[in-house]
Amino acid sequence: MPRPRSLTQAQLATAALAVIDREGLSGLSMRAVAKELGMSTMALYRYVDDRDQLEQLVVELVLGAVDTAPPGSEVPWRQRVETMVGRLRDCVGAHPEIVPLTLTHRHRSPAVLRWSEVVLGILSEAGFQGGQQVIALRGLLGYVIGAIQQEHLGSLSAAGTVAISELPPDRFPHLSATAQRARHIGVDQEFAGGLDMLLRGMAAMLAEGAGSGPSS
Amino acid sequence: MPRPRSLTQAQLATAALAVIDREGLSGLSMRAVAKELGMSTMALYRYVDDRDQLEQLVVELVLGAVDTAPPGSEVPWRQRVETMVGRLRDCVGAHPEIVPLTLTHRHRSPAVLRWSEVVLGILSEAGFQGGQQVIALRGLLGYVIGAIQQEHLGSLSAAGTVAISELPPDRFPHLSATAQRARHIGVDQEFAGGLDMLLRGMAAMLAEGAGSGPSS
DNA sequence: GCTGGTAGGCGTACGGTGTACTCCTAAGAA
DNA sequence: TTCTTAGGAGTACACCGTACGCCTACCAGC
């Protein structure tokens, strides 16, 4: 076989991620990545079918860094789930610009599959039944994605909240009062609080076993 | 004053939404909307600064249809929250293509502000304290957005799940088994189950009052 | 060492996008 | 009727993703 590849997919993804980190997601283009690598635009297409596929590589690079080793089973399930959620959040949060990409590509990501597998294992061991497992997993995944998004575009302490707190209090009494308070809540505190709420709900579901009967 | 405007912003948004519904979100372009209205491309810029602003109008058109009348206060808070969440989901679900737009524009949407105001009122009346209200609201909003997204790109019964259920069971024992079951869970059932979980968590938070102390 | 074939890499070109700028003209005010 | 102003059209530019065709560096077999 002639002429070995001079670039790995990881190198390609790294270059694209560098462009994103430097110029933002809107700065990502085939031409920019090619320049980053010192090659011509069309040379990229030897490694990638599509811009879409390049984005997938970037997502995989970031999400692949998530530690998916199952946490020690001596700690309670709740804490283990917190650990898994925290790892996912940390890795995505390190590159907030790619959040929109994760939304589009996560369902094809092996890293997310591995993560889901481990979380399902924890849930199963904790005693969640079939249908409950699905709902709990989707709920957790949805929460992390949603929370990261909210954090990224307009956290509680950001300009948006300030604007809200200046709304006419007669038309938005609760909202303006709440926004005043919300400015003092850190993003970590908010994330932890929301997760706490979700986990309490899961625990309640586990205790009662009701609400979502499996199909069987 | 000369020459009254011949188009309202609502007409503009309606035309853009028609394009989206017909050709998908990727078919949305200034040229396409102009053609839909039978005018030249640049004429749109008399009404809108930006493509971004046009998108905002579309989001507002869809989200503005959400009924934000507070549900009757005789029913318990839990049920009232379910009503509000359901209304939001129904309106967005009627135009699934705009989901990505709502992610980018919702924090500037008056309709979302009204919705949030009403939900905060319900939570406040139910007895949630300051910091808890914020977390509960963000949790709810995040859940709806996240769930709609998951529904739209790859629901449990869609092709993605089928692919997952065909994974090598030795490497993904829980995932492949769960995906088999998940295929039989309807999207409505899944949504309701997740919301139920969240509401249980909120109820637990309310009962114990712990976890997320307000800043004061 | 030579040669053939494969695949890496490059340049050009096309159809699309958002939008800045300039012009013409329709319509209300005087 | 004329002036003023804003609506609308047309052109043009920079940028995008990528289809296509070319040249050439590399490795296998001889």
CSV table of C-alpha atoms (C1' of nucleotides) in Angstrom, one decimal:
chain,number,residue,atom,x,y,z
A,1,MET,CA,0.0,0.0,0.0
A,2,PRO,CA,1.4,3.4,-1.0
A,3,ARG,CA,1.8,6.6,0.9
A,4,PRO,CA,0.7,6.3,4.5
A,5,ARG,CA,-1.5,8.9,6.0
A,6,SER,CA,0.4,11.8,7.3
A,7,LEU,CA,-2.4,12.9,9.7
A,8,THR,CA,-4.3,11.1,12.3
A,9,GLN,CA,-8.0,11.9,12.9
A,10,ALA,CA,-7.0,13.0,16.4
A,11,GLN,CA,-4.6,15.6,14.9
A,12,LEU,CA,-7.3,16.8,12.7
A,13,ALA,CA,-9.8,17.1,15.5
A,14,THR,CA,-7.2,18.8,17.7
A,15,ALA,CA,-6.6,21.4,15.0
A,16,ALA,CA,-10.3,22.1,14.6
A,17,LEU,CA,-10.7,22.4,18.4
A,18,ALA,CA,-7.8,24.9,18.4
A,19,VAL,CA,-9.5,27.0,15.8
A,20,ILE,CA,-12.8,26.9,17.9
A,21,ASP,CA,-11.0,27.8,21.1
A,22,ARG,CA,-9.3,30.6,19.5
A,23,GLU,CA,-11.9,32.1,17.1
A,24,GLY,CA,-15.2,30.7,18.5
A,25,LEU,CA,-17.5,28.2,16.9
A,26,SER,CA,-18.4,30.6,14.1
A,27,GLY,CA,-14.8,30.7,13.2
A,28,LEU,CA,-14.8,27.0,12.4
A,29,SER,CA,-14.5,26.4,8.7
A,30,MET,CA,-12.8,23.9,6.4
A,31,ARG,CA,-10.5,26.7,5.2
A,32,ALA,CA,-9.5,27.7,8.8
A,33,VAL,CA,-8.8,24.2,9.9
A,34,ALA,CA,-6.7,23.6,6.7
A,35,LYS,CA,-4.7,26.7,7.4
A,36,GLU,CA,-4.2,25.6,11.0
A,37,LEU,CA,-2.7,22.4,9.7
A,38,GLY,CA,-0.7,24.1,7.0
A,39,MET,CA,-2.3,22.3,4.2
A,40,SER,CA,-4.8,23.2,1.5
A,41,THR,CA,-8.5,23.2,2.1
A,42,MET,CA,-9.3,20.2,-0.1
A,43,ALA,CA,-6.7,18.1,1.5
A,44,LEU,CA,-9.0,17.7,4.5
A,45,TYR,CA,-11.4,15.8,2.4
A,46,ARG,CA,-9.0,13.0,2.2
A,47,TYR,CA,-9.7,12.4,5.9
A,48,VAL,CA,-13.2,13.5,6.3
A,49,ASP,CA,-16.3,13.2,4.1
A,50,ASP,CA,-17.9,16.2,5.3
A,51,ARG,CA,-17.9,19.2,7.6
A,52,ASP,CA,-20.4,17.3,9.7
A,53,GLN,CA,-17.9,14.5,10.2
A,54,LEU,CA,-15.2,16.9,11.2
A,55,GLU,CA,-17.5,18.3,13.9
A,56,GLN,CA,-18.2,14.7,15.0
A,57,LEU,CA,-14.5,14.3,15.5
A,58,VAL,CA,-14.2,17.4,17.6
A,59,VAL,CA,-17.1,16.2,19.8
A,60,GLU,CA,-15.5,12.8,20.1
A,61,LEU,CA,-12.1,14.4,21.1
A,62,VAL,CA,-13.7,16.4,23.9
A,63,LEU,CA,-16.1,13.7,25.1
A,64,GLY,CA,-13.5,11.0,24.8
A,65,ALA,CA,-11.7,12.7,27.6
A,66,VAL,CA,-14.5,11.8,30.0
A,67,ASP,CA,-13.3,9.3,32.6
A,68,THR,CA,-15.8,6.4,32.3
A,69,ALA,CA,-14.2,4.2,34.9
A,70,PRO,CA,-17.0,3.1,37.2
A,71,PRO,CA,-16.7,4.8,40.5
A,72,GLY,CA,-16.0,2.6,43.5
A,73,SER,CA,-19.1,0.6,44.4
A,74,GLU,CA,-18.6,1.1,48.1
A,75,VAL,CA,-20.1,4.6,47.9
A,76,PRO,CA,-23.9,5.0,47.6
A,77,TRP,CA,-25.4,5.1,44.1
A,78,ARG,CA,-26.4,8.8,44.5
A,79,GLN,CA,-22.8,9.8,44.9
A,80,ARG,CA,-21.6,7.7,42.1
A,81,VAL,CA,-24.1,9.3,39.8
A,82,GLU,CA,-22.9,12.7,40.9
A,83,THR,CA,-19.4,11.7,40.1
A,84,MET,CA,-20.3,10.6,36.6
A,85,VAL,CA,-22.4,13.7,35.9
A,86,GLY,CA,-19.6,15.9,37.2
A,87,ARG,CA,-17.0,14.3,34.9
A,88,LEU,CA,-19.2,14.9,31.9
A,89,ARG,CA,-19.8,18.5,32.9
A,90,ASP,CA,-16.2,19.2,33.5
A,91,CYS,CA,-15.0,17.9,30.1
A,92,VAL,CA,-17.7,19.8,28.1
A,93,GLY,CA,-17.3,22.9,30.3
A,94,ALA,CA,-13.7,23.0,29.4
A,95,HIS,CA,-14.7,23.9,25.8
A,96,PRO,CA,-18.0,25.7,26.1
A,97,GLU,CA,-18.0,26.7,22.5
A,98,ILE,CA,-18.6,23.1,21.4
A,99,VAL,CA,-21.8,22.8,23.3
A,100,PRO,CA,-24.0,23.3,20.2
A,101,LEU,CA,-22.0,20.6,18.5
A,102,THR,CA,-22.5,18.1,21.3
A,103,LEU,CA,-26.3,18.6,20.9
A,104,THR,CA,-26.2,17.6,17.3
A,105,HIS,CA,-23.6,14.8,17.5
A,106,ARG,CA,-23.9,13.2,20.9
A,107,HIS,CA,-26.3,10.5,19.9
A,108,ARG,CA,-23.5,9.2,17.6
A,109,SER,CA,-20.7,9.4,20.1
A,110,PRO,CA,-19.0,6.3,21.4
A,111,ALA,CA,-17.9,8.2,24.5
A,112,VAL,CA,-21.5,9.0,25.4
A,113,LEU,CA,-22.4,5.4,24.9
A,114,ARG,CA,-19.7,4.3,27.3
A,115,TRP,CA,-20.8,6.9,29.8
A,116,SER,CA,-24.4,5.8,29.5
A,117,GLU,CA,-23.4,2.2,30.0
A,118,VAL,CA,-21.7,2.9,33.2
A,119,VAL,CA,-24.5,5.1,34.5
A,120,LEU,CA,-27.1,2.4,33.6
A,121,GLY,CA,-25.0,-0.1,35.6
A,122,ILE,CA,-25.1,2.1,38.6
A,123,LEU,CA,-28.8,2.6,38.3
A,124,SER,CA,-29.4,-1.0,37.8
A,125,GLU,CA,-27.4,-1.9,40.8
A,126,ALA,CA,-29.3,0.7,42.8
A,127,GLY,CA,-32.5,-1.2,42.0
A,128,PHE,CA,-34.1,0.8,39.3
A,129,GLN,CA,-36.4,-1.2,37.1
A,130,GLY,CA,-36.3,-1.3,33.3
A,131,GLY,CA,-38.5,1.6,32.3
A,132,GLN,CA,-37.3,3.6,35.2
A,133,GLN,CA,-33.7,3.2,34.1
A,134,VAL,CA,-34.4,4.7,30.7
A,135,ILE,CA,-36.3,7.7,32.1
A,136,ALA,CA,-33.7,8.3,34.8
A,137,LEU,CA,-30.8,8.1,32.2
A,138,ARG,CA,-32.5,10.4,29.7
A,139,GLY,CA,-33.4,12.7,32.5
A,140,LEU,CA,-29.8,12.9,33.7
A,141,LEU,CA,-28.4,13.4,30.2
A,142,GLY,CA,-30.9,16.0,29.4
A,143,TYR,CA,-30.2,17.8,32.6
A,144,VAL,CA,-26.4,18.0,32.0
A,145,ILE,CA,-26.9,19.1,28.5
A,146,GLY,CA,-29.5,21.6,29.4
A,147,ALA,CA,-27.6,23.0,32.3
A,148,ILE,CA,-24.4,23.4,30.4
A,149,GLN,CA,-26.3,25.2,27.7
A,150,GLN,CA,-28.0,27.6,30.2
A,151,GLU,CA,-24.6,28.2,31.8
A,152,HIS,CA,-22.9,28.9,28.5
A,153,LEU,CA,-25.4,31.3,27.1
A,154,GLY,CA,-26.5,33.5,29.9
A,155,SER,CA,-25.6,32.2,33.4
A,156,LEU,CA,-27.5,33.6,36.3
A,157,SER,CA,-24.9,36.2,37.0
A,158,ALA,CA,-24.5,37.3,33.4
A,159,ALA,CA,-26.0,40.3,31.6
A,160,GLY,CA,-29.2,38.6,30.8
A,161,THR,CA,-30.1,38.2,34.4
A,162,VAL,CA,-29.3,41.8,35.1
A,163,ALA,CA,-31.6,42.9,32.4
A,164,ILE,CA,-34.3,40.7,33.9
A,165,SER,CA,-33.9,42.2,37.3
A,166,GLU,CA,-34.6,45.6,35.7
A,167,LEU,CA,-37.9,44.5,34.3
A,168,PRO,CA,-41.0,46.4,35.4
A,169,PRO,CA,-41.8,44.9,38.8
A,170,ASP,CA,-45.5,45.5,38.4
A,171,ARG,CA,-45.8,43.2,35.4
A,172,PHE,CA,-43.1,40.7,36.5
A,173,PRO,CA,-43.1,40.8,40.3
A,174,HIS,CA,-41.8,37.3,40.9
A,175,LEU,CA,-39.3,37.3,38.1
A,176,SER,CA,-37.6,40.6,39.0
A,177,ALA,CA,-37.4,39.7,42.7
A,178,THR,CA,-36.0,36.3,41.9
A,179,ALA,CA,-33.5,37.7,39.5
A,180,GLN,CA,-32.2,40.0,42.1
A,181,ARG,CA,-31.5,37.0,44.3
A,182,ALA,CA,-30.3,34.9,41.4
A,183,ARG,CA,-27.4,37.2,40.8
A,184,HIS,CA,-25.8,35.9,44.0
A,185,ILE,CA,-26.0,32.2,43.1
A,186,GLY,CA,-22.9,30.8,41.6
A,187,VAL,CA,-23.1,28.5,38.5
A,188,ASP,CA,-21.7,25.6,40.5
A,189,GLN,CA,-24.2,26.1,43.3
A,190,GLU,CA,-27.0,26.2,40.7
A,191,PHE,CA,-25.8,23.1,38.9
A,192,ALA,CA,-25.5,21.2,42.2
A,193,GLY,CA,-28.9,22.3,43.4
A,194,GLY,CA,-30.6,21.2,40.2
A,195,LEU,CA,-28.8,17.9,40.3
A,196,ASP,CA,-29.8,17.5,43.9
A,197,MET,CA,-33.4,18.0,43.0
A,198,LEU,CA,-33.2,15.5,40.2
A,199,LEU,CA,-31.5,12.9,42.4
A,200,ARG,CA,-34.1,13.4,45.1
A,201,GLY,CA,-36.8,12.7,42.5
A,202,MET,CA,-34.9,9.6,41.4
A,203,ALA,CA,-34.7,8.4,45.0
A,204,ALA,CA,-38.4,9.0,45.4
A,205,MET,CA,-39.2,7.0,42.3
A,206,LEU,CA,-37.0,4.2,43.5
A,207,ALA,CA,-38.7,4.1,46.9
A,208,GLU,CA,-42.2,4.1,45.6
A,209,GLY,CA,-41.6,2.3,42.4
A,210,ALA,CA,-44.6,4.0,40.8
A,211,GLY,CA,-45.3,6.4,38.0
A,212,SER,CA,-43.6,4.8,35.1
A,213,GLY,CA,-44.4,1.1,34.7
A,214,PRO,CA,-42.3,-0.7,32.2
A,215,SER,CA,-44.1,-2.0,29.1
A,216,SER,CA,-44.1,-5.6,30.3
B,1,MET,CA,-44.7,60.8,7.5
B,2,PRO,CA,-44.4,59.2,4.1
B,3,ARG,CA,-45.0,55.7,3.0
B,4,PRO,CA,-46.5,53.5,5.7
B,5,ARG,CA,-44.9,50.1,6.3
B,6,SER,CA,-46.5,47.5,4.1
B,7,LEU,CA,-45.5,44.5,6.3
B,8,THR,CA,-45.9,43.8,10.0
B,9,GLN,CA,-43.2,41.9,11.9
B,10,ALA,CA,-45.8,39.2,12.4
B,11,GLN,CA,-46.2,38.7,8.7
B,12,LEU,CA,-42.5,38.5,8.3
B,13,ALA,CA,-42.2,35.9,11.0
B,14,THR,CA,-45.1,33.9,9.5
B,15,ALA,CA,-43.4,33.9,6.2
B,16,ALA,CA,-40.1,32.7,7.7
B,17,LEU,CA,-41.9,30.0,9.7
B,18,ALA,CA,-43.7,28.9,6.5
B,19,VAL,CA,-40.3,28.5,4.8
B,20,ILE,CA,-39.0,26.5,7.8
B,21,ASP,CA,-42.0,24.2,7.9
B,22,ARG,CA,-41.8,23.6,4.2
B,23,GLU,CA,-38.1,23.3,3.6
B,24,GLY,CA,-36.6,22.7,7.1
B,25,LEU,CA,-34.4,24.9,9.1
B,26,SER,CA,-31.5,24.6,6.7
B,27,GLY,CA,-33.8,26.1,4.0
B,28,LEU,CA,-34.2,29.3,6.0
B,29,SER,CA,-32.4,32.1,4.2
B,30,MET,CA,-33.0,35.8,3.7
B,31,ARG,CA,-33.5,35.0,0.0
B,32,ALA,CA,-36.0,32.3,0.6
B,33,VAL,CA,-38.1,34.5,3.0
B,34,ALA,CA,-38.0,37.3,0.5
B,35,LYS,CA,-39.3,35.1,-2.2
B,36,GLU,CA,-42.0,33.8,0.1
B,37,LEU,CA,-43.1,37.4,0.5
B,38,GLY,CA,-42.7,38.3,-3.1
B,39,MET,CA,-40.2,41.0,-2.5
B,40,SER,CA,-36.5,41.5,-3.0
B,41,THR,CA,-34.0,40.1,-0.6
B,42,MET,CA,-32.7,43.5,0.6
B,43,ALA,CA,-36.2,44.7,1.3
B,44,LEU,CA,-36.3,42.5,4.4
B,45,TYR,CA,-33.5,44.6,5.9
B,46,ARG,CA,-36.0,47.5,6.2
B,47,TYR,CA,-37.8,45.5,8.9
B,48,VAL,CA,-34.9,43.6,10.4
B,49,ASP,CA,-31.3,44.4,11.2
B,50,ASP,CA,-30.1,40.9,10.9
B,51,ARG,CA,-30.8,37.3,10.1
B,52,ASP,CA,-30.5,36.8,13.9
B,53,GLN,CA,-33.3,39.2,14.5
B,54,LEU,CA,-35.5,37.4,12.0
B,55,GLU,CA,-34.9,34.2,13.8
B,56,GLN,CA,-35.8,35.9,17.0
B,57,LEU,CA,-39.1,36.9,15.4
B,58,VAL,CA,-39.8,33.3,14.4
B,59,VAL,CA,-39.1,32.1,18.0
B,60,GLU,CA,-41.3,34.8,19.4
B,61,LEU,CA,-44.1,33.9,17.0
B,62,VAL,CA,-44.1,30.3,18.1
B,63,LEU,CA,-43.5,30.9,21.8
B,64,GLY,CA,-46.0,33.7,21.8
B,65,ALA,CA,-48.7,31.2,21.2
B,66,VAL,CA,-48.1,29.6,24.6
B,67,ASP,CA,-51.0,30.1,26.9
B,68,THR,CA,-49.6,31.9,29.9
B,69,ALA,CA,-52.9,32.3,31.8
B,70,PRO,CA,-52.2,31.0,35.3
B,71,PRO,CA,-54.0,27.7,35.8
B,72,GLY,CA,-56.8,27.7,38.4
B,73,SER,CA,-55.3,27.9,41.9
B,74,GLU,CA,-57.7,25.3,43.3
B,75,VAL,CA,-55.7,22.5,41.8
B,76,PRO,CA,-52.4,21.5,43.6
B,77,TRP,CA,-49.2,23.2,42.5
B,78,ARG,CA,-47.8,20.1,41.0
B,79,GLN,CA,-50.6,19.8,38.5
B,80,ARG,CA,-50.4,23.5,37.7
B,81,VAL,CA,-46.7,23.1,36.9
B,82,GLU,CA,-47.5,20.2,34.7
B,83,THR,CA,-50.0,22.3,32.8
B,84,MET,CA,-47.5,25.1,32.2
B,85,VAL,CA,-44.8,22.6,31.1
B,86,GLY,CA,-47.3,20.9,28.8
B,87,ARG,CA,-48.4,24.1,27.1
B,88,LEU,CA,-44.8,25.0,26.4
B,89,ARG,CA,-44.0,21.6,25.1
B,90,ASP,CA,-47.1,21.5,22.8
B,91,CYS,CA,-46.3,24.9,21.2
B,92,VAL,CA,-42.6,24.1,20.5
B,93,GLY,CA,-43.5,20.6,19.5
B,94,ALA,CA,-45.8,21.9,16.8
B,95,HIS,CA,-42.7,23.2,15.0
B,96,PRO,CA,-39.9,20.9,15.9
B,97,GLU,CA,-37.6,22.4,13.3
B,98,ILE,CA,-37.3,25.6,15.3
B,99,VAL,CA,-35.9,23.8,18.4
B,100,PRO,CA,-32.3,24.9,17.7
B,101,LEU,CA,-33.5,28.5,17.3
B,102,THR,CA,-35.3,28.4,20.7
B,103,LEU,CA,-32.0,27.4,22.3
B,104,THR,CA,-30.2,30.4,21.0
B,105,HIS,CA,-33.0,33.0,21.4
B,106,ARG,CA,-35.1,31.9,24.4
B,107,HIS,CA,-33.3,34.1,26.9
B,108,ARG,CA,-34.4,37.1,25.0
B,109,SER,CA,-38.0,36.0,24.5
B,110,PRO,CA,-40.8,38.0,26.2
B,111,ALA,CA,-43.0,34.9,25.9
B,112,VAL,CA,-40.5,32.9,28.0
B,113,LEU,CA,-40.4,35.7,30.5
B,114,ARG,CA,-44.2,35.6,30.9
B,115,TRP,CA,-44.1,31.9,31.2
B,116,SER,CA,-41.4,32.0,33.8
B,117,GLU,CA,-43.3,34.7,35.8
B,118,VAL,CA,-46.3,32.5,36.0
B,119,VAL,CA,-44.4,29.4,37.0
B,120,LEU,CA,-42.5,31.4,39.7
B,121,GLY,CA,-45.8,32.5,41.0
B,122,ILE,CA,-47.0,28.9,41.3
B,123,LEU,CA,-43.7,27.9,43.0
B,124,SER,CA,-43.8,30.8,45.4
B,125,GLU,CA,-47.4,30.1,46.3
B,126,ALA,CA,-46.4,26.4,46.9
B,127,GLY,CA,-43.9,27.5,49.4
B,128,PHE,CA,-40.6,27.4,47.6
B,129,GLN,CA,-38.0,29.8,49.1
B,130,GLY,CA,-35.9,32.2,47.1
B,131,GLY,CA,-32.9,30.1,46.1
B,132,GLN,CA,-35.1,27.1,45.6
B,133,GLN,CA,-37.4,28.9,43.2
B,134,VAL,CA,-34.5,29.8,40.9
B,135,ILE,CA,-33.2,26.3,40.9
B,136,ALA,CA,-36.6,24.7,40.3
B,137,LEU,CA,-37.4,27.1,37.5
B,138,ARG,CA,-34.1,26.6,35.7
B,139,GLY,CA,-34.5,22.9,36.2
B,140,LEU,CA,-37.9,22.8,34.7
B,141,LEU,CA,-36.9,25.0,31.8
B,142,GLY,CA,-33.8,22.9,31.2
B,143,TYR,CA,-35.9,19.8,31.3
B,144,VAL,CA,-38.4,20.9,28.7
B,145,ILE,CA,-35.8,22.2,26.4
B,146,GLY,CA,-33.6,19.1,26.8
B,147,ALA,CA,-36.5,16.7,26.4
B,148,ILE,CA,-37.8,18.4,23.3
B,149,GLN,CA,-34.4,18.2,21.8
B,150,GLN,CA,-33.9,14.6,22.6
B,151,GLU,CA,-37.4,13.9,21.2
B,152,HIS,CA,-36.6,15.8,18.0
B,153,LEU,CA,-33.2,14.3,17.2
B,154,GLY,CA,-33.5,10.7,18.0
B,155,SER,CA,-36.5,9.6,20.1
B,156,LEU,CA,-36.4,6.4,21.8
B,157,SER,CA,-38.2,4.6,19.1
B,158,ALA,CA,-36.1,6.1,16.3
B,159,ALA,CA,-33.3,4.6,14.3
B,160,GLY,CA,-30.6,5.7,16.8
B,161,THR,CA,-32.1,3.5,19.5
B,162,VAL,CA,-32.4,0.5,17.1
B,163,ALA,CA,-28.7,0.9,16.4
B,164,ILE,CA,-27.9,1.0,20.1
B,165,SER,CA,-29.9,-2.1,20.7
B,166,GLU,CA,-27.7,-3.9,18.2
B,167,LEU,CA,-24.5,-3.0,20.0
B,168,PRO,CA,-22.2,-5.8,21.1
B,169,PRO,CA,-23.9,-6.9,24.3
B,170,ASP,CA,-20.6,-8.0,25.9
B,171,ARG,CA,-19.3,-4.5,25.9
B,172,PHE,CA,-22.6,-2.7,26.5
B,173,PRO,CA,-24.7,-5.2,28.5
B,174,HIS,CA,-27.0,-2.6,30.2
B,175,LEU,CA,-27.3,-0.3,27.3
B,176,SER,CA,-28.3,-2.9,24.7
B,177,ALA,CA,-30.8,-4.5,27.1
B,178,THR,CA,-32.2,-1.2,28.0
B,179,ALA,CA,-32.5,-0.1,24.4
B,180,GLN,CA,-34.6,-3.2,23.7
B,181,ARG,CA,-37.0,-2.1,26.3
B,182,ALA,CA,-36.8,1.6,25.4
B,183,ARG,CA,-38.2,0.9,21.9
B,184,HIS,CA,-41.6,0.3,23.5
B,185,ILE,CA,-41.7,3.5,25.4
B,186,GLY,CA,-43.7,6.3,23.7
B,187,VAL,CA,-42.3,9.8,23.7
B,188,ASP,CA,-45.2,11.1,25.7
B,189,GLN,CA,-44.7,8.5,28.3
B,190,GLU,CA,-41.1,9.2,28.5
B,191,PHE,CA,-41.7,12.9,28.8
B,192,ALA,CA,-44.3,12.4,31.5
B,193,GLY,CA,-42.0,10.0,33.4
B,194,GLY,CA,-39.1,12.4,33.4
B,195,LEU,CA,-41.3,15.3,34.5
B,196,ASP,CA,-42.8,13.1,37.2
B,197,MET,CA,-39.3,12.4,38.5
B,198,LEU,CA,-38.4,16.1,38.5
B,199,LEU,CA,-41.6,17.0,40.3
B,200,ARG,CA,-41.0,14.4,42.9
B,201,GLY,CA,-37.6,15.9,43.5
B,202,MET,CA,-39.1,19.4,43.8
B,203,ALA,CA,-41.6,18.1,46.3
B,204,ALA,CA,-38.9,16.4,48.3
B,205,MET,CA,-36.9,19.7,48.3
B,206,LEU,CA,-40.0,21.5,49.4
B,207,ALA,CA,-40.7,19.1,52.2
B,208,GLU,CA,-37.2,19.1,53.7
B,209,GLY,CA,-36.2,22.6,52.7
B,210,ALA,CA,-32.6,21.5,52.6
B,211,GLY,CA,-29.9,21.3,50.0
B,212,SER,CA,-29.9,24.8,48.5
B,213,GLY,CA,-29.8,27.5,51.0
B,214,PRO,CA,-30.4,31.0,49.7
B,215,SER,CA,-27.6,33.5,49.9
B,216,SER,CA,-29.2,35.3,52.8
C,1,DG,C1',17.3,0.0,-9.2
C,2,DC,C1',13.3,0.3,-11.7
C,3,DT,C1',8.4,0.6,-12.5
C,4,DG,C1',3.3,0.7,-11.7
C,5,DG,C1',-0.4,1.9,-9.0
C,6,DT,C1',-2.5,3.9,-5.2
C,7,DA,C1',-3.6,7.6,-2.5
C,8,DG,C1',-2.1,12.3,-0.6
C,9,DG,C1',-2.4,16.8,-1.5
C,10,DC,C1',-3.5,21.1,-4.3
C,11,DG,C1',-5.9,24.5,-7.4
C,12,DT,C1',-9.8,25.9,-9.6
C,13,DA,C1',-14.5,26.7,-9.9
C,14,DC,C1',-19.5,26.6,-8.8
C,15,DG,C1',-23.5,27.6,-6.3
C,16,DG,C1',-24.9,29.1,-2.1
C,17,DT,C1',-24.9,32.4,2.0
C,18,DG,C1',-25.4,37.2,4.7
C,19,DT,C1',-25.3,41.9,3.9
C,20,DA,C1',-23.2,46.9,2.6
C,21,DC,C1',-24.1,50.3,-0.6
C,22,DT,C1',-26.5,52.9,-4.2
C,23,DC,C1',-30.2,54.0,-6.7
C,24,DC,C1',-35.1,54.8,-7.9
C,25,DT,C1',-39.7,55.7,-6.6
C,26,DA,C1',-44.1,55.7,-3.9
C,27,DA,C1',-46.6,58.3,-0.8
C,28,DG,C1',-47.8,61.6,2.9
C,29,DA,C1',-47.1,66.8,4.3
C,30,DA,C1',-46.7,71.5,3.0
D,1,DT,C1',-47.5,70.9,-6.9
D,2,DT,C1',-43.4,70.2,-4.6
D,3,DC,C1',-40.5,68.4,-0.8
D,4,DT,C1',-39.2,65.0,2.1
D,5,DT,C1',-38.6,60.6,3.7
D,6,DA,C1',-38.7,55.8,3.8
D,7,DG,C1',-39.8,51.5,1.1
D,8,DG,C1',-38.0,48.5,-2.1
D,9,DA,C1',-34.7,46.8,-5.9
D,10,DG,C1',-30.3,45.7,-7.8
D,11,DT,C1',-25.6,45.0,-7.7
D,12,DA,C1',-21.5,43.5,-5.6
D,13,DC,C1',-18.4,41.5,-2.2
D,14,DA,C1',-16.5,38.3,0.9
D,15,DC,C1',-17.2,34.0,2.7
D,16,DC,C1',-18.8,29.4,2.9
D,17,DG,C1',-18.9,24.0,1.7
D,18,DT,C1',-17.4,21.0,-1.7
D,19,DA,C1',-17.2,18.5,-6.7
D,20,DC,C1',-13.7,17.8,-10.0
D,21,DG,C1',-9.3,17.1,-12.0
D,22,DC,C1',-4.5,17.3,-11.8
D,23,DC,C1',0.3,16.4,-10.2
D,24,DT,C1',3.3,13.7,-7.3
D,25,DA,C1',5.2,11.2,-3.2
D,26,DC,C1',5.4,6.9,-1.7
D,27,DC,C1',5.4,1.7,-1.4
D,28,DA,C1',5.2,-3.2,-3.6
D,29,DG,C1',6.8,-6.3,-6.8
D,30,DC,C1',10.1,-7.3,-10.0
